[in-house]
Amino acid sequence: MTLAAIILAAGKGTRMKSALPKVLHPIAGKPMVAHVVAAARALDPGSITVVYGHGGDQVRDTLADDSLGWALQAEQLGTGHAVAQAMPSVAEETVLILYGDVPLIRPETLRAFVDRVDPQTLALMTLTMDDPSGYGRIIRDADGRVQRIVEQKDASDAEKAVKEINTGILACSRAFLDQALPRLSSNNAQGEYYLTDIIAMAVEDGLAVEAMQPEHAWEVDGVNDRVQLARLERIYQQVQAERLMRGGATVLDPARLDLRGDISCGSDVVLDVNVVLAGTVRIGNNVHIGANCHITDADIDDGAVIAPNSVIEGARVGAGCQVGPFARLRPGTDLAAGAKVGNFVETKKAVVGEGSKINHLTYIGDATIGKDVNVGAGTITCNYDGVNKFQTVMEDGAFIGSNSSLVAPVTVGRNATVGAGSTVTRDVAEDELAVARGKQRNIGGWKRPQKKD
Ligand code: UD1
Ligand code: CA
């Protein structure tokens, strides 16, 4: 059967106390509604329609690339009214209803859930809770068959004692929704069109209502304020850390690792505390990442060591490289196997050959460095004249003395040497020594200035 997903996201989210719409608040760096879209997308539905509200243009703009359908619900008249706004854009046979503020629902759960739906069966995601207050309660008959849902504000004391609640996630045939939604009324404690009233209608129409509970309660947890947001963030991170550990990575403290993207890890990787991995990060085998490293969109090959407090973005780190502590690799950095980039070194658009060393206090930008080059402490590539960027080339075996400035465009040839403290403005040919600094004068008998009385 063809499937349509409808994501409800028109609620105001007042309790977030934020100018940002609630569903755009991130979990693991990604808007929570985008997590819901991804879970729905995994079922390969024919359409996904997001119901958005007043000021929800920001939501549309943020998800513009996602090929979603949009339905405006200008006034929040209830969940039933919200679903009705999306129905004109639904042509599929089965409809799955999700909440934009319930971000951790897993595709596996949704797949099993949707599989229960047929023209005669409506599926309802429920949860048994110790403290059900605030939620709609699932009312069953003496044989345990679901009869209806009663909202907290409309419930009798006996109904309030029921611990099985409605999560809001529901799936049924479009045909049933098409005839049930127009029958909803707002004659209830909140004056809203409750989607939940369709359960009693389904029973009346002779449909079976199948309740299913998720494997983990957190899958159906909603976010209403920033405390709940932080709680779901921690749950998400714990799950991700466990995934890496099961895959063969040692995580020294799963509570102090944050994964914000698409992260893959080989075996025998060690991740020390306070590591943040974001974007697309691929880590090979036997990689060690020290404490407080922030790594975004990077490839780190087997055996590399990233020492503490390093920041890496848009870079490749080859096998067996050593980076840091306190290194900053910016986009376009490509370190070949065995290269070393040490403390207080910044690189940008820098291709570094095998075994080359840039160990201390250096800036390398727009540069190509060959094999076994030694870049001394304090070397600066002067790549920018205020308008344009220029290239610096250091060929295989070059040796750059400490505290040198290489004014690009410039090439230091194979096995050439630059004397310490040089400002190099012209190319240095193979095997040459370039010394470009003031000549030292020593003045004998020098008297220092004296203090006046
Ligand atoms: C709803 C359910 C309740 C369930 C609870 C689970 C109804 C009537 N009640 O209650 O049984 O236990 O969720 O959290 O369905 N929304 C819109 N437009 C609206 C109203 C809501 O898009 O006019 C969206 C919200 O953005 C949110 C979701 O629907 O994503 C649920 O809305 P919320 O107000 O939280 O529903 P509850 O009253 O808590
Ligand atoms: Ca709610």
Short mmCIF file of C-alpha atoms and ligand atoms in Angstrom, two decimals:
data_model
loop_
_atom_site.label_atom_id
_atom_site.label_comp_id
_atom_site.label_asym_id
_atom_site.label_seq_id
_atom_site.Cartn_x
_atom_site.Cartn_y
_atom_site.Cartn_z
CA MET A 1 0.00 0.00 0.00
CA THR A 2 1.24 3.49 -0.78
CA LEU A 3 2.08 5.62 2.23
CA ALA A 4 1.81 9.33 3.05
CA ALA A 5 3.34 10.88 6.16
CA ILE A 6 1.88 13.96 7.81
CA ILE A 7 4.02 15.77 10.37
CA LEU A 8 2.20 18.10 12.76
CA ALA A 9 4.31 21.15 13.53
CA ALA A 10 1.94 24.09 13.84
CA GLY A 11 2.03 24.36 17.64
CA LYS A 12 3.49 27.58 19.02
CA GLY A 13 5.98 26.09 21.43
CA THR A 14 5.47 28.92 23.93
CA ARG A 15 7.36 27.12 26.67
CA MET A 16 10.59 27.16 24.68
CA LYS A 17 10.63 30.95 25.23
CA SER A 18 12.41 31.37 21.93
CA ALA A 19 12.25 33.37 18.72
CA LEU A 20 13.13 30.12 16.96
CA PRO A 21 10.11 27.89 16.20
CA LYS A 22 10.15 24.91 18.55
CA VAL A 23 10.60 22.27 15.86
CA LEU A 24 13.77 24.00 14.62
CA HIS A 25 15.53 23.63 17.96
CA PRO A 26 18.29 21.14 17.32
CA ILE A 27 18.94 17.67 18.61
CA ALA A 28 22.51 16.68 17.75
CA GLY A 29 22.89 19.83 15.68
CA LYS A 30 19.89 19.07 13.45
CA PRO A 31 16.41 20.63 13.79
CA MET A 32 14.15 18.20 15.61
CA VAL A 33 11.61 18.20 12.79
CA ALA A 34 14.41 17.14 10.43
CA HIS A 35 14.89 14.02 12.59
CA VAL A 36 11.18 13.26 12.15
CA VAL A 37 11.42 13.87 8.40
CA ALA A 38 14.39 11.48 8.22
CA ALA A 39 12.51 8.77 10.13
CA ALA A 40 9.52 9.17 7.80
CA ARG A 41 11.80 9.24 4.75
CA ALA A 42 13.24 5.86 5.76
CA LEU A 43 9.81 4.31 5.04
CA ASP A 44 10.03 5.57 1.47
CA PRO A 45 6.61 7.27 1.51
CA GLY A 46 4.98 8.73 -1.59
CA SER A 47 4.72 12.11 0.15
CA ILE A 48 5.58 13.87 3.38
CA THR A 49 3.47 16.88 4.32
CA VAL A 50 4.40 19.20 7.16
CA VAL A 51 1.58 21.15 8.81
CA TYR A 52 3.06 24.48 9.87
CA GLY A 53 1.64 27.49 11.64
CA HIS A 54 1.89 31.21 11.97
CA GLY A 55 5.46 32.44 11.47
CA GLY A 56 6.40 29.00 10.24
CA ASP A 57 8.10 30.41 7.15
CA GLN A 58 11.35 29.86 8.96
CA VAL A 59 10.47 26.16 9.18
CA ARG A 60 9.78 26.05 5.44
CA ASP A 61 13.00 27.87 4.64
CA THR A 62 15.07 25.60 6.84
CA LEU A 63 13.68 22.44 5.22
CA ALA A 64 13.51 23.90 1.71
CA ASP A 65 15.86 21.28 0.24
CA ASP A 66 13.88 18.36 1.55
CA SER A 67 11.16 18.07 -1.16
CA LEU A 68 8.33 18.21 1.34
CA GLY A 69 4.70 19.17 0.98
CA TRP A 70 3.49 22.07 3.11
CA ALA A 71 0.09 22.78 4.60
CA LEU A 72 -0.55 26.02 6.47
CA GLN A 73 -2.70 25.83 9.58
CA ALA A 74 -3.14 29.54 10.26
CA GLU A 75 -5.03 29.00 13.52
CA GLN A 76 -4.27 26.13 15.89
CA LEU A 77 -7.75 24.67 16.20
CA GLY A 78 -6.56 21.23 17.29
CA THR A 79 -4.78 18.13 16.03
CA GLY A 80 -7.81 16.97 14.00
CA HIS A 81 -8.01 20.33 12.26
CA ALA A 82 -4.25 20.21 11.62
CA VAL A 83 -4.47 16.83 9.86
CA ALA A 84 -7.45 18.07 7.82
CA GLN A 85 -5.27 20.89 6.42
CA ALA A 86 -2.85 18.33 4.99
CA MET A 87 -5.41 15.95 3.47
CA PRO A 88 -5.86 17.78 0.14
CA SER A 89 -2.22 16.99 -0.69
CA VAL A 90 -2.50 13.31 0.24
CA ALA A 91 -3.17 10.82 -2.58
CA GLU A 92 -1.69 7.70 -0.99
CA GLU A 93 -3.73 4.84 0.51
CA THR A 94 -2.27 4.83 4.04
CA VAL A 95 -1.59 7.89 6.19
CA LEU A 96 0.96 8.01 9.02
CA ILE A 97 0.67 10.91 11.45
CA LEU A 98 3.77 12.09 13.30
CA TYR A 99 4.59 15.03 15.57
CA GLY A 100 7.38 17.46 14.66
CA ASP A 101 8.28 17.76 18.34
CA VAL A 102 8.72 14.01 18.92
CA PRO A 103 12.15 13.67 17.33
CA LEU A 104 13.57 10.30 18.36
CA ILE A 105 11.02 7.94 16.83
CA ARG A 106 12.95 5.17 15.06
CA PRO A 107 12.26 4.01 11.50
CA GLU A 108 12.21 0.36 12.66
CA THR A 109 9.36 1.18 15.02
CA LEU A 110 7.44 3.07 12.35
CA ARG A 111 7.87 0.28 9.85
CA ALA A 112 6.40 -2.33 12.21
CA PHE A 113 3.64 0.13 13.07
CA VAL A 114 2.58 0.94 9.52
CA ASP A 115 2.65 -2.76 8.64
CA ARG A 116 -0.37 -3.27 10.91
CA VAL A 117 -2.59 -0.94 8.92
CA ASP A 118 -5.09 -2.20 6.38
CA PRO A 119 -8.46 -0.81 5.24
CA GLN A 120 -10.07 -2.44 8.31
CA THR A 121 -7.35 -1.63 10.88
CA LEU A 122 -6.17 1.60 12.45
CA ALA A 123 -2.82 1.57 14.29
CA LEU A 124 -2.31 3.64 17.42
CA MET A 125 1.02 4.14 19.21
CA THR A 126 0.50 4.07 22.95
CA LEU A 127 2.68 3.96 26.04
CA THR A 128 2.08 2.76 29.58
CA MET A 129 3.41 5.37 32.00
CA ASP A 130 3.74 5.61 35.77
CA ASP A 131 2.62 9.22 35.59
CA PRO A 132 0.18 9.67 32.71
CA SER A 133 -0.95 13.16 33.68
CA GLY A 134 -1.49 15.59 30.82
CA TYR A 135 -1.88 12.93 28.14
CA GLY A 136 -4.92 11.50 26.40
CA ARG A 137 -5.89 8.17 27.99
CA ILE A 138 -6.61 4.96 26.10
CA ILE A 139 -10.01 3.60 27.13
CA ARG A 140 -10.48 -0.15 26.51
CA ASP A 141 -13.54 -2.34 26.92
CA ALA A 142 -13.84 -5.37 29.21
CA ASP A 143 -12.18 -7.52 26.54
CA GLY A 144 -9.25 -5.14 26.29
CA ARG A 145 -10.26 -3.69 22.94
CA VAL A 146 -9.47 0.00 22.44
CA GLN A 147 -12.72 1.98 22.40
CA ARG A 148 -11.75 5.64 22.43
CA ILE A 149 -9.28 8.23 23.71
CA VAL A 150 -10.23 10.76 26.35
CA GLU A 151 -8.15 13.89 26.83
CA GLN A 152 -6.95 14.73 30.35
CA LYS A 153 -9.17 17.81 30.53
CA ASP A 154 -12.29 15.84 29.57
CA ALA A 155 -11.54 12.76 31.69
CA SER A 156 -13.40 11.49 34.73
CA ASP A 157 -11.36 10.47 37.80
CA ALA A 158 -11.67 6.81 36.81
CA GLU A 159 -10.39 7.61 33.31
CA LYS A 160 -7.53 9.69 34.71
CA ALA A 161 -6.38 6.59 36.62
CA VAL A 162 -5.65 4.83 33.30
CA LYS A 163 -1.91 4.62 32.73
CA GLU A 164 -1.92 3.82 29.03
CA ILE A 165 -1.61 7.06 27.07
CA ASN A 166 -1.88 8.24 23.50
CA THR A 167 1.50 9.20 22.03
CA GLY A 168 -0.19 10.95 19.11
CA ILE A 169 1.38 8.70 16.47
CA LEU A 170 -1.34 7.08 14.42
CA ALA A 171 -1.77 5.38 11.05
CA CYS A 172 -4.86 4.42 9.09
CA SER A 173 -6.33 4.42 5.61
CA ARG A 174 -6.82 7.73 3.84
CA ALA A 175 -10.36 6.64 3.00
CA PHE A 176 -11.25 6.43 6.68
CA LEU A 177 -9.65 9.81 7.51
CA ASP A 178 -11.48 11.43 4.60
CA GLN A 179 -14.83 10.49 6.04
CA ALA A 180 -13.94 10.81 9.76
CA LEU A 181 -12.26 14.25 9.86
CA PRO A 182 -15.33 16.19 8.65
CA ARG A 183 -17.33 14.58 11.47
CA LEU A 184 -15.12 16.02 14.25
CA SER A 185 -16.60 18.65 16.51
CA SER A 186 -14.96 21.08 18.92
CA ASN A 187 -17.52 20.43 21.60
CA ASN A 188 -15.05 19.58 24.40
CA ALA A 189 -13.16 21.12 27.32
CA GLN A 190 -10.58 22.80 25.07
CA GLY A 191 -12.88 23.81 22.22
CA GLU A 192 -10.55 22.03 19.77
CA TYR A 193 -10.99 19.56 16.94
CA TYR A 194 -9.36 16.53 18.55
CA LEU A 195 -7.79 14.02 16.18
CA THR A 196 -8.20 11.54 19.03
CA ASP A 197 -11.99 11.51 18.52
CA ILE A 198 -11.51 9.48 15.33
CA ILE A 199 -10.73 6.41 17.47
CA ALA A 200 -14.30 6.14 18.74
CA MET A 201 -15.50 6.74 15.14
CA ALA A 202 -13.30 3.91 13.87
CA VAL A 203 -14.73 1.54 16.49
CA GLU A 204 -18.25 2.64 15.57
CA ASP A 205 -17.48 2.00 11.89
CA GLY A 206 -16.35 -1.53 12.72
CA LEU A 207 -12.62 -0.95 12.27
CA ALA A 208 -10.13 -2.70 14.53
CA VAL A 209 -7.87 -0.41 16.55
CA GLU A 210 -4.47 -1.97 17.17
CA ALA A 211 -2.39 -0.39 19.89
CA MET A 212 1.36 -0.82 19.70
CA GLN A 213 4.03 0.36 22.13
CA PRO A 214 7.53 1.39 21.04
CA GLU A 215 10.54 -0.59 22.23
CA HIS A 216 11.91 2.49 24.05
CA ALA A 217 9.77 5.11 25.80
CA TRP A 218 12.09 7.87 24.58
CA GLU A 219 11.02 7.23 20.98
CA VAL A 220 7.69 8.87 21.72
CA ASP A 221 8.91 11.56 24.12
CA GLY A 222 7.93 15.07 23.09
CA VAL A 223 9.72 18.36 23.61
CA ASN A 224 7.83 21.23 25.17
CA ASP A 225 10.67 23.10 26.88
CA ARG A 226 14.45 23.25 26.89
CA VAL A 227 14.74 20.87 29.83
CA GLN A 228 13.04 18.14 27.80
CA LEU A 229 15.15 19.12 24.79
CA ALA A 230 18.35 18.58 26.78
CA ARG A 231 17.07 15.27 28.12
CA LEU A 232 16.38 13.93 24.60
CA GLU A 233 19.75 15.24 23.41
CA ARG A 234 21.46 13.13 26.11
CA ILE A 235 19.40 10.07 25.21
CA TYR A 236 20.25 10.51 21.54
CA GLN A 237 23.95 10.86 22.38
CA GLN A 238 23.92 7.80 24.61
CA VAL A 239 22.37 5.74 21.81
CA GLN A 240 24.98 6.99 19.32
CA ALA A 241 27.85 6.31 21.71
CA GLU A 242 26.57 2.78 22.24
CA ARG A 243 26.43 2.28 18.48
CA LEU A 244 30.12 3.21 18.18
CA MET A 245 31.11 1.07 21.16
CA ARG A 246 29.26 -1.94 19.73
CA GLY A 247 31.16 -1.31 16.49
CA GLY A 248 34.50 -1.61 18.26
CA ALA A 249 35.34 1.88 19.50
CA THR A 250 36.37 2.61 23.07
CA VAL A 251 34.51 5.63 24.38
CA LEU A 252 36.14 6.71 27.63
CA ASP A 253 32.97 8.41 28.84
CA PRO A 254 29.80 7.98 26.77
CA ALA A 255 28.32 10.96 28.63
CA ARG A 256 31.10 13.18 27.30
CA LEU A 257 31.03 12.42 23.59
CA ASP A 258 28.78 14.31 21.18
CA LEU A 259 28.00 13.12 17.66
CA ARG A 260 26.24 15.62 15.46
CA GLY A 261 26.01 14.10 12.05
CA ASP A 262 26.92 11.03 10.10
CA ILE A 263 29.80 9.45 11.96
CA SER A 264 31.49 6.15 11.15
CA CYS A 265 34.28 4.55 13.08
CA GLY A 266 36.57 1.55 12.52
CA SER A 267 37.69 -0.83 15.22
CA ASP A 268 40.02 -0.14 18.12
CA VAL A 269 39.39 3.57 17.93
CA VAL A 270 39.73 5.44 21.21
CA LEU A 271 37.65 8.53 21.82
CA ASP A 272 38.68 10.47 24.89
CA VAL A 273 36.40 12.83 26.82
CA ASN A 274 34.69 15.92 25.38
CA VAL A 275 35.13 14.96 21.77
CA VAL A 276 32.60 16.52 19.36
CA LEU A 277 32.22 14.95 15.91
CA ALA A 278 30.00 16.80 13.43
CA GLY A 279 28.93 16.63 9.80
CA THR A 280 30.32 13.63 7.95
CA VAL A 281 33.27 12.14 9.80
CA ARG A 282 34.89 8.87 8.79
CA ILE A 283 37.39 7.42 11.22
CA GLY A 284 39.51 4.40 10.28
CA ASN A 285 40.94 1.69 12.55
CA ASN A 286 43.26 2.27 15.50
CA VAL A 287 42.73 6.01 15.55
CA HIS A 288 43.17 7.81 18.86
CA ILE A 289 41.32 11.05 19.43
CA GLY A 290 42.39 12.96 22.51
CA ALA A 291 40.31 15.02 24.91
CA ASN A 292 38.52 18.19 23.76
CA CYS A 293 38.86 17.69 20.03
CA HIS A 294 36.24 19.20 17.71
CA ILE A 295 36.15 17.45 14.33
CA THR A 296 33.80 18.37 11.47
CA ASP A 297 33.57 16.82 7.98
CA ALA A 298 36.82 14.89 8.08
CA ASP A 299 38.42 11.65 7.00
CA ILE A 300 40.88 10.24 9.48
CA ASP A 301 42.84 7.23 8.30
CA ASP A 302 44.12 4.21 10.21
CA GLY A 303 46.47 4.74 13.09
CA ALA A 304 46.29 8.52 13.17
CA VAL A 305 46.64 10.22 16.54
CA ILE A 306 44.80 13.45 17.18
CA ALA A 307 46.19 14.89 20.39
CA PRO A 308 44.01 16.94 22.77
CA ASN A 309 42.41 20.30 21.98
CA SER A 310 42.67 20.04 18.22
CA VAL A 311 40.07 21.50 15.86
CA ILE A 312 39.70 19.87 12.45
CA GLU A 313 37.28 20.87 9.71
CA GLY A 314 37.03 19.79 6.09
CA ALA A 315 40.29 17.89 6.22
CA ARG A 316 41.83 14.52 5.47
CA VAL A 317 44.33 13.10 7.92
CA GLY A 318 46.35 10.25 6.42
CA ALA A 319 47.37 6.98 8.03
CA GLY A 320 49.65 7.28 11.02
CA CYS A 321 49.60 11.08 11.08
CA GLN A 322 50.08 12.92 14.34
CA VAL A 323 48.07 16.07 14.86
CA GLY A 324 48.07 18.42 17.85
CA PRO A 325 47.86 19.06 20.70
CA PHE A 326 46.28 22.43 19.92
CA ALA A 327 46.38 22.09 16.14
CA ARG A 328 43.83 23.66 13.81
CA LEU A 329 43.26 22.02 10.43
CA ARG A 330 40.97 24.14 8.29
CA PRO A 331 39.14 23.16 5.08
CA GLY A 332 41.27 21.86 2.27
CA THR A 333 43.95 20.42 4.51
CA ASP A 334 45.15 17.07 3.21
CA LEU A 335 47.85 15.31 5.20
CA ALA A 336 49.54 12.31 3.57
CA ALA A 337 50.55 9.29 5.63
CA GLY A 338 52.89 9.92 8.54
CA ALA A 339 52.76 13.71 8.41
CA LYS A 340 52.95 15.64 11.68
CA VAL A 341 51.21 18.86 12.56
CA GLY A 342 51.99 20.02 16.06
CA ASN A 343 50.89 22.61 18.57
CA PHE A 344 49.65 26.04 17.59
CA VAL A 345 49.81 25.24 13.89
CA GLU A 346 47.03 26.39 11.56
CA THR A 347 46.67 24.92 8.09
CA LYS A 348 44.25 25.85 5.30
CA LYS A 349 44.15 24.50 1.72
CA ALA A 350 47.41 22.79 2.52
CA VAL A 351 48.46 19.57 0.86
CA VAL A 352 51.21 18.01 2.94
CA GLY A 353 53.31 15.11 1.66
CA GLU A 354 54.30 11.91 3.40
CA GLY A 355 56.40 12.22 6.52
CA SER A 356 56.57 16.02 6.47
CA LYS A 357 56.64 17.86 9.81
CA ILE A 358 55.11 21.15 10.79
CA ASN A 359 55.64 20.91 14.48
CA HIS A 360 55.21 24.28 16.13
CA LEU A 361 53.62 27.75 15.91
CA THR A 362 53.08 27.99 12.18
CA TYR A 363 50.55 29.13 9.58
CA ILE A 364 50.41 27.18 6.32
CA GLY A 365 47.75 28.41 3.86
CA ASP A 366 47.38 27.78 0.11
CA ALA A 367 50.42 25.56 0.07
CA THR A 368 51.70 22.35 -1.44
CA ILE A 369 54.34 20.61 0.61
CA GLY A 370 56.21 17.57 -0.71
CA LYS A 371 57.59 14.57 1.17
CA ASP A 372 59.89 14.75 4.17
CA VAL A 373 59.81 18.52 4.37
CA ASN A 374 60.69 20.08 7.71
CA VAL A 375 58.88 23.31 8.41
CA GLY A 376 60.53 25.05 11.36
CA ALA A 377 58.83 26.68 14.30
CA GLY A 378 57.18 29.99 13.54
CA THR A 379 57.11 29.62 9.75
CA ILE A 380 54.43 31.70 8.05
CA THR A 381 53.18 31.43 4.49
CA CYS A 382 52.32 35.00 3.49
CA ASN A 383 49.54 33.92 1.15
CA TYR A 384 47.41 37.06 1.02
CA ASP A 385 48.15 40.55 -0.27
CA GLY A 386 44.88 41.97 1.00
CA VAL A 387 43.03 41.10 -2.20
CA ASN A 388 44.32 37.85 -3.69
CA LYS A 389 45.60 34.54 -2.38
CA PHE A 390 48.85 33.01 -3.69
CA GLN A 391 50.46 29.58 -3.56
CA THR A 392 53.54 28.46 -1.73
CA VAL A 393 55.32 25.28 -2.84
CA MET A 394 57.87 23.40 -0.74
CA GLU A 395 59.34 20.51 -2.68
CA ASP A 396 60.48 17.13 -1.32
CA GLY A 397 63.14 17.32 1.35
CA ALA A 398 63.06 21.11 1.74
CA PHE A 399 64.07 22.48 5.15
CA ILE A 400 62.56 25.76 6.32
CA GLY A 401 64.47 27.37 9.20
CA SER A 402 62.54 28.72 12.16
CA ASN A 403 60.72 32.03 12.05
CA SER A 404 60.77 32.35 8.27
CA SER A 405 58.20 34.14 6.15
CA LEU A 406 57.54 32.68 2.72
CA VAL A 407 55.99 35.43 0.61
CA ALA A 408 53.77 33.75 -1.99
CA PRO A 409 53.80 33.04 -4.82
CA VAL A 410 57.08 31.30 -4.07
CA THR A 411 58.69 27.88 -4.45
CA VAL A 412 61.36 26.33 -2.29
CA GLY A 413 62.92 23.58 -4.41
CA ARG A 414 63.91 20.00 -3.65
CA ASN A 415 66.27 19.67 -0.71
CA ALA A 416 66.67 23.45 -0.59
CA THR A 417 67.25 25.13 2.77
CA VAL A 418 65.92 28.41 4.10
CA GLY A 419 67.98 29.98 6.89
CA ALA A 420 66.18 30.82 10.11
CA GLY A 421 64.54 34.23 10.23
CA SER A 422 64.46 34.67 6.45
CA THR A 423 61.82 36.55 4.52
CA VAL A 424 61.79 34.65 1.23
CA THR A 425 60.37 36.56 -1.71
CA ARG A 426 62.08 34.79 -4.62
CA ASP A 427 62.10 31.09 -5.59
CA VAL A 428 64.85 28.96 -4.10
CA ALA A 429 66.22 26.35 -6.49
CA GLU A 430 66.99 22.70 -5.72
CA ASP A 431 69.76 22.23 -3.13
CA GLU A 432 70.28 26.01 -2.65
CA LEU A 433 70.48 27.77 0.70
CA ALA A 434 68.52 31.01 0.94
CA VAL A 435 69.35 33.42 3.72
CA ALA A 436 67.34 36.61 3.65
CA ARG A 437 67.78 38.55 6.86
CA GLY A 438 69.82 41.47 8.24
CA LYS A 439 73.47 40.53 8.70
CA GLN A 440 74.54 40.27 12.34
CA ARG A 441 76.90 42.98 13.63
CA ASN A 442 78.61 42.56 17.01
CA ILE A 443 79.71 45.83 18.68
CA GLY A 444 82.40 45.45 21.33
CA GLY A 445 82.46 47.42 24.59
CA TRP A 446 78.84 48.41 24.32
CA LYS A 447 77.62 50.54 27.22
CA ARG A 448 74.00 50.24 28.19
CA PRO A 449 72.09 53.47 28.91
CA GLN A 450 72.32 54.48 32.59
CA LYS A 451 69.45 55.66 34.80
CA LYS A 452 69.66 59.40 35.67
CA ASP A 453 69.69 60.18 39.43
C1 UD1 B 1 -2.06 15.47 22.03
C2 UD1 B 1 -3.16 14.43 22.02
C3 UD1 B 1 -3.06 13.60 23.28
C4 UD1 B 1 -1.70 12.98 23.41
C5 UD1 B 1 -0.61 14.05 23.33
C6 UD1 B 1 0.75 13.43 23.23
C7 UD1 B 1 -5.04 15.36 20.81
C8 UD1 B 1 -6.36 16.03 20.94
N1 UD1 B 1 -4.42 15.08 21.95
O1 UD1 B 1 -2.31 16.32 23.12
O2 UD1 B 1 -4.04 12.57 23.28
O3 UD1 B 1 -1.57 12.28 24.64
O4 UD1 B 1 -0.78 14.84 22.14
O5 UD1 B 1 1.72 14.41 23.33
O6 UD1 B 1 -4.60 15.05 19.73
N2 UD1 B 1 -0.56 20.66 16.61
C9 UD1 B 1 -0.83 21.33 15.43
N3 UD1 B 1 -1.94 22.07 15.32
C10 UD1 B 1 -2.85 22.18 16.32
C11 UD1 B 1 -2.60 21.51 17.54
C12 UD1 B 1 -1.45 20.75 17.65
O7 UD1 B 1 -0.03 21.25 14.49
O8 UD1 B 1 -3.84 22.89 16.11
C13 UD1 B 1 0.64 19.84 16.73
C14 UD1 B 1 1.62 20.38 17.75
O9 UD1 B 1 2.59 21.22 17.12
C15 UD1 B 1 2.27 19.11 18.28
C16 UD1 B 1 1.16 18.07 18.15
O10 UD1 B 1 0.26 18.58 17.20
O11 UD1 B 1 3.35 18.70 17.48
C17 UD1 B 1 0.48 17.80 19.47
O12 UD1 B 1 -0.04 19.01 19.96
P1 UD1 B 1 -0.13 19.30 21.51
O13 UD1 B 1 -0.77 20.60 21.72
O14 UD1 B 1 1.17 19.03 22.14
O15 UD1 B 1 -1.17 18.15 21.90
P2 UD1 B 1 -1.69 17.81 23.31
O16 UD1 B 1 -2.83 18.71 23.62
O17 UD1 B 1 -0.55 17.75 24.25
CA CA B 2 2.26 17.99 23.78
#
